[in-house]
Short mmCIF file of C-alpha atoms in Angstrom, two decimals:
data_model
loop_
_atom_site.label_atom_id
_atom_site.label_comp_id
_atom_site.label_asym_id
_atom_site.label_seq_id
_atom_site.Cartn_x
_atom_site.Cartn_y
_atom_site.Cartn_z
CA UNK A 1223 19.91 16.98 -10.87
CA UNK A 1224 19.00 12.98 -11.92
CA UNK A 1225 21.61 11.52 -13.65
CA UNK A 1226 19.01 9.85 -16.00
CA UNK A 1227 21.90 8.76 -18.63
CA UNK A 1228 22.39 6.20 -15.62
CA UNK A 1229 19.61 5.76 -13.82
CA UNK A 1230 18.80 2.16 -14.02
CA UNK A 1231 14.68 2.41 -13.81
CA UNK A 1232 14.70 5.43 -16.54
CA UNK A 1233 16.58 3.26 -18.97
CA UNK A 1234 14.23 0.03 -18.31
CA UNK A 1235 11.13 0.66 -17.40
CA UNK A 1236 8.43 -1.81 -16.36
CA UNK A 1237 5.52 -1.31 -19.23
CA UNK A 1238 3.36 -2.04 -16.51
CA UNK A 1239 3.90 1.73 -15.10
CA UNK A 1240 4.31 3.36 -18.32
CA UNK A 1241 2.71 6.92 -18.48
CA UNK A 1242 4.29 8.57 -20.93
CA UNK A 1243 1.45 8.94 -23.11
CA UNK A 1244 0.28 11.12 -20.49
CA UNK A 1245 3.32 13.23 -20.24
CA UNK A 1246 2.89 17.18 -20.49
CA UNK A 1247 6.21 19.18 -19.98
CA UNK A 1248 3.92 21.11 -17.63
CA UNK A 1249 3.29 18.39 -15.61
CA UNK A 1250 4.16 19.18 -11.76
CA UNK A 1251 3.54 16.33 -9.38
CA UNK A 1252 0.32 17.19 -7.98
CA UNK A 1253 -0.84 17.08 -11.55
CA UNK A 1254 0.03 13.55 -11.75
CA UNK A 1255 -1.71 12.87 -8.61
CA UNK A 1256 -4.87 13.97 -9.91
CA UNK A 1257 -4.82 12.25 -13.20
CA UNK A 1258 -4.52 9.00 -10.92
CA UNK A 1259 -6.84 9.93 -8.42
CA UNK A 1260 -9.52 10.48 -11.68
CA UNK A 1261 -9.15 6.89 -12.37
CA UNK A 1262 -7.00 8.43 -16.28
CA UNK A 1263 -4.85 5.86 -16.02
CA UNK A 1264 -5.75 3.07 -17.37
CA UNK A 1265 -2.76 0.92 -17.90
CA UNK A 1266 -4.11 -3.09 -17.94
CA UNK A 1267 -0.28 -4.10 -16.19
CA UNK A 1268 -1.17 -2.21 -13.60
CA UNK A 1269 -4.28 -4.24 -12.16
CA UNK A 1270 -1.81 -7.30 -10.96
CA UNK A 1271 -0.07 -4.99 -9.05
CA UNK A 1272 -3.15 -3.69 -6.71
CA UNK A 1273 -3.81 -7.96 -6.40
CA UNK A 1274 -2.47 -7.87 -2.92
CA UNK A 1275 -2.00 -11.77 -3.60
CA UNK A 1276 -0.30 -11.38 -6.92
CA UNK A 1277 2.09 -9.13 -5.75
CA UNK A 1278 2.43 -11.27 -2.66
CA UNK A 1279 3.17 -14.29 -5.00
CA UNK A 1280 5.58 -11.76 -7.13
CA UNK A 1281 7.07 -11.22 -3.62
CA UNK A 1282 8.07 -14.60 -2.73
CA UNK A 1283 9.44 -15.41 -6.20
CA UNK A 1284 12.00 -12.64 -5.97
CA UNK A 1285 12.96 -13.73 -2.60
CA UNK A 1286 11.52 -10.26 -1.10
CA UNK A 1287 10.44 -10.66 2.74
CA UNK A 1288 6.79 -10.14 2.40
CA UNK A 1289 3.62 -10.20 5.39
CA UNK A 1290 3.36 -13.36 7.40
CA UNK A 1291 0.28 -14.62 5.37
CA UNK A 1292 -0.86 -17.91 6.07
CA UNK A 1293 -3.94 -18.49 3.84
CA UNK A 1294 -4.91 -16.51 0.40
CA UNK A 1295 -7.89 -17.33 -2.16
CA UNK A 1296 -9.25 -15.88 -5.18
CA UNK A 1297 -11.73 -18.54 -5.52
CA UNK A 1298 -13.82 -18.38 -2.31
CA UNK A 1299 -14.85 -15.78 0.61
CA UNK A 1300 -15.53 -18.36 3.00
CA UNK A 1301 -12.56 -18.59 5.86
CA UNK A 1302 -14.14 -20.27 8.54
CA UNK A 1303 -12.70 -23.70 7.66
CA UNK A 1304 -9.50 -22.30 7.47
CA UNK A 1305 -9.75 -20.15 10.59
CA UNK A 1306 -10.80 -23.45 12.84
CA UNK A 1307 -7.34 -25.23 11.45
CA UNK A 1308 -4.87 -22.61 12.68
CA UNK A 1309 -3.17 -21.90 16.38
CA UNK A 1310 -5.74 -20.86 18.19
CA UNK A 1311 -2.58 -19.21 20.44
CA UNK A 1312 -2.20 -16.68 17.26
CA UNK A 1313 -4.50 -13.93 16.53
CA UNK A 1314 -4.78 -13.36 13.05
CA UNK A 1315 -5.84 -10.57 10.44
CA UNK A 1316 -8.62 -11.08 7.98
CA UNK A 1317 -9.10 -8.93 4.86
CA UNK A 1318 -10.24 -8.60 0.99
CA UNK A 1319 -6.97 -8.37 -1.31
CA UNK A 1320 -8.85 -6.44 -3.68
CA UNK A 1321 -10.04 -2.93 -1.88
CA UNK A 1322 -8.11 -0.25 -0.02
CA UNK A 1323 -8.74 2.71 2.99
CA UNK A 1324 -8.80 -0.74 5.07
CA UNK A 1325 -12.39 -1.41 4.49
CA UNK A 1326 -13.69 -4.84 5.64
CA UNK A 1327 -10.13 -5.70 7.86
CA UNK A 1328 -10.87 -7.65 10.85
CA UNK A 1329 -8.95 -9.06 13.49
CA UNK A 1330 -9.61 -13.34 14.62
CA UNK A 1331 -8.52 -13.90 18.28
CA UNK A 1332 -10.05 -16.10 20.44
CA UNK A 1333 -12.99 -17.21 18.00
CA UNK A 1334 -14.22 -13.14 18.42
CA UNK A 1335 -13.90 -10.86 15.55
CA UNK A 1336 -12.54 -7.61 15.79
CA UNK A 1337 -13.34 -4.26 13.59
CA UNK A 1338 -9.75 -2.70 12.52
CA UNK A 1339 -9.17 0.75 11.22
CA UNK A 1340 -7.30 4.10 11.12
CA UNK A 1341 -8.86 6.72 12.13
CA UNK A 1342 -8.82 8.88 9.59
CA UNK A 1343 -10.97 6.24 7.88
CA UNK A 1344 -13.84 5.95 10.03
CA UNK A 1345 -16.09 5.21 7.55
CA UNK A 1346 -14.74 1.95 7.41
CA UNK A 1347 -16.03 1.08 11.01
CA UNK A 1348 -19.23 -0.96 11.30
CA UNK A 1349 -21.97 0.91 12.07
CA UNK A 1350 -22.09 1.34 16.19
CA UNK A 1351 -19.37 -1.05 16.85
CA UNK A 1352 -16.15 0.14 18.33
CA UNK A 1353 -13.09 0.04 16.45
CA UNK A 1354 -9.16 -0.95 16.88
CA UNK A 1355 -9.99 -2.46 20.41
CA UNK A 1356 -9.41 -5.88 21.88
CA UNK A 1357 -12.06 -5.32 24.75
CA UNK A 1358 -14.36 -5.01 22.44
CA UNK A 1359 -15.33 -7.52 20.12
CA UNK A 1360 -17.96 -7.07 17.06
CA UNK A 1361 -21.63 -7.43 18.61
CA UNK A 1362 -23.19 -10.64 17.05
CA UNK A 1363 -26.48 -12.25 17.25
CA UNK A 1364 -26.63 -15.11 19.71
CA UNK A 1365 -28.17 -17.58 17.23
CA UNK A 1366 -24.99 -16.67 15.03
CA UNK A 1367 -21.53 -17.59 15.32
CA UNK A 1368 -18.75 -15.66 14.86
CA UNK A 1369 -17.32 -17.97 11.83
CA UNK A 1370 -20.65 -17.08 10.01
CA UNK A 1371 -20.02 -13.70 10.91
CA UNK A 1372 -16.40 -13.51 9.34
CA UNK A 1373 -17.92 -15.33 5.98
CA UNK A 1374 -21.06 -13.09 6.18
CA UNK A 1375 -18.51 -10.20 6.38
CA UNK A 1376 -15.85 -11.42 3.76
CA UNK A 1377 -18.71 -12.27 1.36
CA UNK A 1378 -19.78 -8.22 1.47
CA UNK A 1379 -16.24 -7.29 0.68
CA UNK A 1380 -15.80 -9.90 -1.98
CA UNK A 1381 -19.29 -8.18 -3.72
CA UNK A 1382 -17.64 -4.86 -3.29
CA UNK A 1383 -15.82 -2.60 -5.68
CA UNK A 1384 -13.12 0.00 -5.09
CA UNK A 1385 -13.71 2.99 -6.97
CA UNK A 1386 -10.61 4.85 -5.87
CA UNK A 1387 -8.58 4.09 -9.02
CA UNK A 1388 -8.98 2.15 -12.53
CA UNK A 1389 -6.98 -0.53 -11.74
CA UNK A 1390 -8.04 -1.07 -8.78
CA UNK A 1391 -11.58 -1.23 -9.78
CA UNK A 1392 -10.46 -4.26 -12.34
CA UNK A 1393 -8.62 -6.12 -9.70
CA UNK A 1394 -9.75 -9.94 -8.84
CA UNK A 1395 -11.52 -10.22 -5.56
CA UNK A 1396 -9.69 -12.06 -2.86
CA UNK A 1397 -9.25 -13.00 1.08
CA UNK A 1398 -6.10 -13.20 2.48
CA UNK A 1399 -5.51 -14.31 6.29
CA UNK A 1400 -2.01 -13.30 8.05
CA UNK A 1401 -0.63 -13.22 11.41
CA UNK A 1402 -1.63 -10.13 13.56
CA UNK A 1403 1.62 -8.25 13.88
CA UNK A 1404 1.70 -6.69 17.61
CA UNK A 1405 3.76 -4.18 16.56
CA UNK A 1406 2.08 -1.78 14.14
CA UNK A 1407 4.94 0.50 13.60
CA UNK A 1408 4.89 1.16 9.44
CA UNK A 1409 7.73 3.27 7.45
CA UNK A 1410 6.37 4.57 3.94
CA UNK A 1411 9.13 5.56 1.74
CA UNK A 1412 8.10 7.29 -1.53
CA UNK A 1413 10.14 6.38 -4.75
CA UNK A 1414 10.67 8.45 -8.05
CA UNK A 1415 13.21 6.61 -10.95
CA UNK A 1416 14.22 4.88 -7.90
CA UNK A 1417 15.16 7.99 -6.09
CA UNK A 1418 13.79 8.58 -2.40
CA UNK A 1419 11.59 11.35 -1.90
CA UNK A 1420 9.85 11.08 0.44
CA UNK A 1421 9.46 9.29 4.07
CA UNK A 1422 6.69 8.93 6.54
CA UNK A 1423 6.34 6.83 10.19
CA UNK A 1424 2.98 5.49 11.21
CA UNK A 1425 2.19 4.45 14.35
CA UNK A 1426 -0.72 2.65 16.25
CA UNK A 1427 -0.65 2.68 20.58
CA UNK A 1428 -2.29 -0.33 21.63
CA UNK A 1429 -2.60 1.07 25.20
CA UNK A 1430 -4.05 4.32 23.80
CA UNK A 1431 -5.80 3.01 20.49
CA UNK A 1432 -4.37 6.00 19.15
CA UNK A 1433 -2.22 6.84 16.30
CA UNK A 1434 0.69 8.97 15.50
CA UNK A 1435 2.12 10.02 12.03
CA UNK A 1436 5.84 11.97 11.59
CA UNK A 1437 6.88 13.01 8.10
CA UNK A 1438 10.75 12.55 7.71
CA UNK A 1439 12.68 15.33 5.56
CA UNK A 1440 14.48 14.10 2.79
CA UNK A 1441 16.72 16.33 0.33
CA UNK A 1442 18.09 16.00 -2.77
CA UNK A 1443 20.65 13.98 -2.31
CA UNK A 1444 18.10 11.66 -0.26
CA UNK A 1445 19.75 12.64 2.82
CA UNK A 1446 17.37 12.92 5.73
CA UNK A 1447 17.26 16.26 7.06
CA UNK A 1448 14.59 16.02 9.67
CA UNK A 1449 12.19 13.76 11.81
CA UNK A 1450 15.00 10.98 12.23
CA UNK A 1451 13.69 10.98 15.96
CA UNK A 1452 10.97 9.14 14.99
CA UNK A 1453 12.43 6.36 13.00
CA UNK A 1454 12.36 3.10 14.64
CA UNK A 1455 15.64 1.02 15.03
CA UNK A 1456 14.89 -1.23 12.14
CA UNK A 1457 14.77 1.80 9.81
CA UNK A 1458 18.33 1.31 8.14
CA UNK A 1459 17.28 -2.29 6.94
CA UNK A 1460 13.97 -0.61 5.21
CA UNK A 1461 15.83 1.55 3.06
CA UNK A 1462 18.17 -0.96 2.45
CA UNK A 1463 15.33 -3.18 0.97
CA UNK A 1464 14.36 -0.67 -2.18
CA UNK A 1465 16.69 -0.47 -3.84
CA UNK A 1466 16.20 -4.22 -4.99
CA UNK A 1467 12.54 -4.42 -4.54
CA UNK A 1468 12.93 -0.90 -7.18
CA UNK A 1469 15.24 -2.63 -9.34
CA UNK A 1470 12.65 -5.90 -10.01
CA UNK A 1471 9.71 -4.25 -10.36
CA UNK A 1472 11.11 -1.35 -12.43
CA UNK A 1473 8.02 1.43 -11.35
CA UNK A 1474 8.58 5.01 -12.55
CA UNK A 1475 6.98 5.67 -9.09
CA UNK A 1476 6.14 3.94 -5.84
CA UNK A 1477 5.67 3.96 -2.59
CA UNK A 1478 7.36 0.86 -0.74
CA UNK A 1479 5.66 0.37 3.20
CA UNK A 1480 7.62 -1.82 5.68
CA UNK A 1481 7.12 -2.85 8.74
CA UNK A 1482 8.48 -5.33 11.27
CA UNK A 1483 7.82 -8.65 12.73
CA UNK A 1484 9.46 -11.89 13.68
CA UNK A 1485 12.80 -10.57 13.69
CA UNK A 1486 12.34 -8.76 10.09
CA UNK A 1487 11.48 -6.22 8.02
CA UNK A 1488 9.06 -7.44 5.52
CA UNK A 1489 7.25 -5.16 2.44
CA UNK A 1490 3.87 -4.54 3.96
CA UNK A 1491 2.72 -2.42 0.49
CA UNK A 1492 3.29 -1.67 -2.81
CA UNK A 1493 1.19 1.15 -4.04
CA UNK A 1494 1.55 2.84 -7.23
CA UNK A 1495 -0.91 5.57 -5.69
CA UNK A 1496 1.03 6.86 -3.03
CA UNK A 1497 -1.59 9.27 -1.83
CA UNK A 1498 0.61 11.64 -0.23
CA UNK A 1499 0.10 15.58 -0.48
CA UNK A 1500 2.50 16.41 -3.32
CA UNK A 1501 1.23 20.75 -3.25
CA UNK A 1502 4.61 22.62 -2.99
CA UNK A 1503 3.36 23.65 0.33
CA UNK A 1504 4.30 20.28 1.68
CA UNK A 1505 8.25 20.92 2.95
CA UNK A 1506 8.72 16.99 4.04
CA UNK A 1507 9.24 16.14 -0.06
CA UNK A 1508 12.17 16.80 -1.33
CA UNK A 1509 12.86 19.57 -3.12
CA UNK A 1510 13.49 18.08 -6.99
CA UNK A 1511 9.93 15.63 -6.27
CA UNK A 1512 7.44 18.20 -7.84
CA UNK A 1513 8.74 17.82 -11.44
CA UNK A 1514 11.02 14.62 -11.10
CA UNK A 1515 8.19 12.39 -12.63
CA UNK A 1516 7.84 14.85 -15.72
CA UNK A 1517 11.71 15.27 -16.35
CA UNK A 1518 12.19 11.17 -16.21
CA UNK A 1519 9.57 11.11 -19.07
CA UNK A 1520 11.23 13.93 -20.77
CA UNK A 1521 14.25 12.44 -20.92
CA UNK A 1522 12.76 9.39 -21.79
CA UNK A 1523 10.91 10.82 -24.87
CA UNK A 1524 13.53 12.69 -25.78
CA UNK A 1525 11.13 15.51 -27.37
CA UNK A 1526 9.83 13.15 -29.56
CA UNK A 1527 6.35 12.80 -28.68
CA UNK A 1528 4.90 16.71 -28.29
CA UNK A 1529 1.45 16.01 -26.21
CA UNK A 1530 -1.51 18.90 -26.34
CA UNK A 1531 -1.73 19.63 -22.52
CA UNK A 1532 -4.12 17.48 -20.80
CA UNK A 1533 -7.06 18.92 -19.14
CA UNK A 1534 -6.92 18.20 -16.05
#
């Protein structure tokens, strides 16, 4: 059981992620996935936190190693300019800050642009162009080069809208440039009240082009009870990192994705929508996870605020 009395996020937390005017006693966890997967919530404090260069702004204010960006805009969807400045020894990753399922993410190396995706996303690959593969650059037109191409491309993303939830439907359209990170090894680590739930390793083989993901066990008492095999060494210093990162930004739940580069662990994402199967079927949560949401807002409310039972 959740010592709520003293749990720090339960007694102070962000307005931003407020949902307690959606709170049923009813409420198990899936239930709450589905009300943000509807696009119910609605809460305005939560669009700055799908701006992937807010939050990266947010990020360097609180001193909280973030992604190797070297270029963001929410002005303009041209990059070319700013693509023929950088080390052309660097191969870089260009994407929209305002949509998810990594539609419109391209890789820059050499002057050739590259289609980038996860496979269980294949919609997101252009239209007979292979994806996630270095020997195989996007086909362009010969009387086109590729910096048109990567502004011709950016400008479709920056006229399109991501439906998957409310706020991010209202967020600002952006570009954002970073350094291609070789390494594409990425540990998601689920967060109710601040308590761990949940764990997950991602993978991509570059040799392969294929991907791998391992759920890692977690109990109760956020010990982890299976999968530690395939945590990579740098795992200790990712769960180090949330319990700060939780305490600033104060979510009632989150999921916090790391990953590793230039001798670091940086905060890859911050997603309110964690997207994760939370069915009681799914033994990698921890036990307490299906109703820990609802019981944080019960305590909260203290049976003050009776809601009729959403229909959902």
């Amino acid at each position: 059981m959740i010592d709520f009395e003293n749990n720090y996020i339960v007694n102070n937390l962000n307005t931003d992620f407020d949902l307690s005017r959606y709170y049923h006693r009813d409420l198990l966890a899936d239930n709450w996935q589905t009300i943000m997967l509807n696009s119910k919530i609605d809460n305005e404090g939560l669009i700055k936190w799908n701006d992937k260069i807010k939050l990266y702004n947010w990020m360097e204010k609180n001193n909280i190693p973030s992604p190797p960006i070297v270029y963001h805009s929410n002005k303009n969807h041209k990059v070319s300019e700013v693509l023929k400045s950088l080390d052309d020894n660097k191969s870089y990753v260009i994407k929209p800050s305002h949509l998810s399922l990594s539609r419109y993410v391209f890789k820059w190396k050499d002057e050739n642009v590259y289609q980038i995706h996860t496979p269980t996303m294949t919609e997101s690959v252009l239209k007979g162009q292979k994806a996630n593969d270095d020997k195989s650059p996007l086909n362009i037109w010969p009387w086109v080069s590729s910096y048109e191409r990567i502004d011709s491309l950016m400008r479709q993303a920056w006229n399109t809208l991501d439906d998957e939830d409310w706020p991010r439907y209202h967020s600002p359209q952006g570009v954002i440039i970073e350094e291609y990170v070789e390494s594409r090894t990425e540990i998601q680590i689920l967060c109710i009240w601040g308590v761990i739930v949940f764990a997950s390793v991602n993978y991509i083989n570059h040799e392969s082009y294929g991907t791998g993901q391992f759920d890692i066990e977690i109990d109760d008492e956020e010990n982890i009870v299976g999968g530690v095999e395939y945590l990579p060494k740098w795992w200790e210093d990712a769960w180090e990192m949330c319990e700060p990162i939780l305490k600033k930004s104060r979510p009632d739940q989150i999921r916090l994705d790391f990953m590793f580069h230039d001798n670091q662990v940086y905060l890859n994402e911050f997603t309110w929508n964690p997207g994760c199967d939370f069915n009681k079927e799914n033994q990698s949560l921890s036990p307490h996870a299906y109703t820990l949401l609802t019981d944080g807002y019960e305590y909260i409310l203290g049976g003050k605020r009776p809601r009729v039972k959403l229909s959902i």
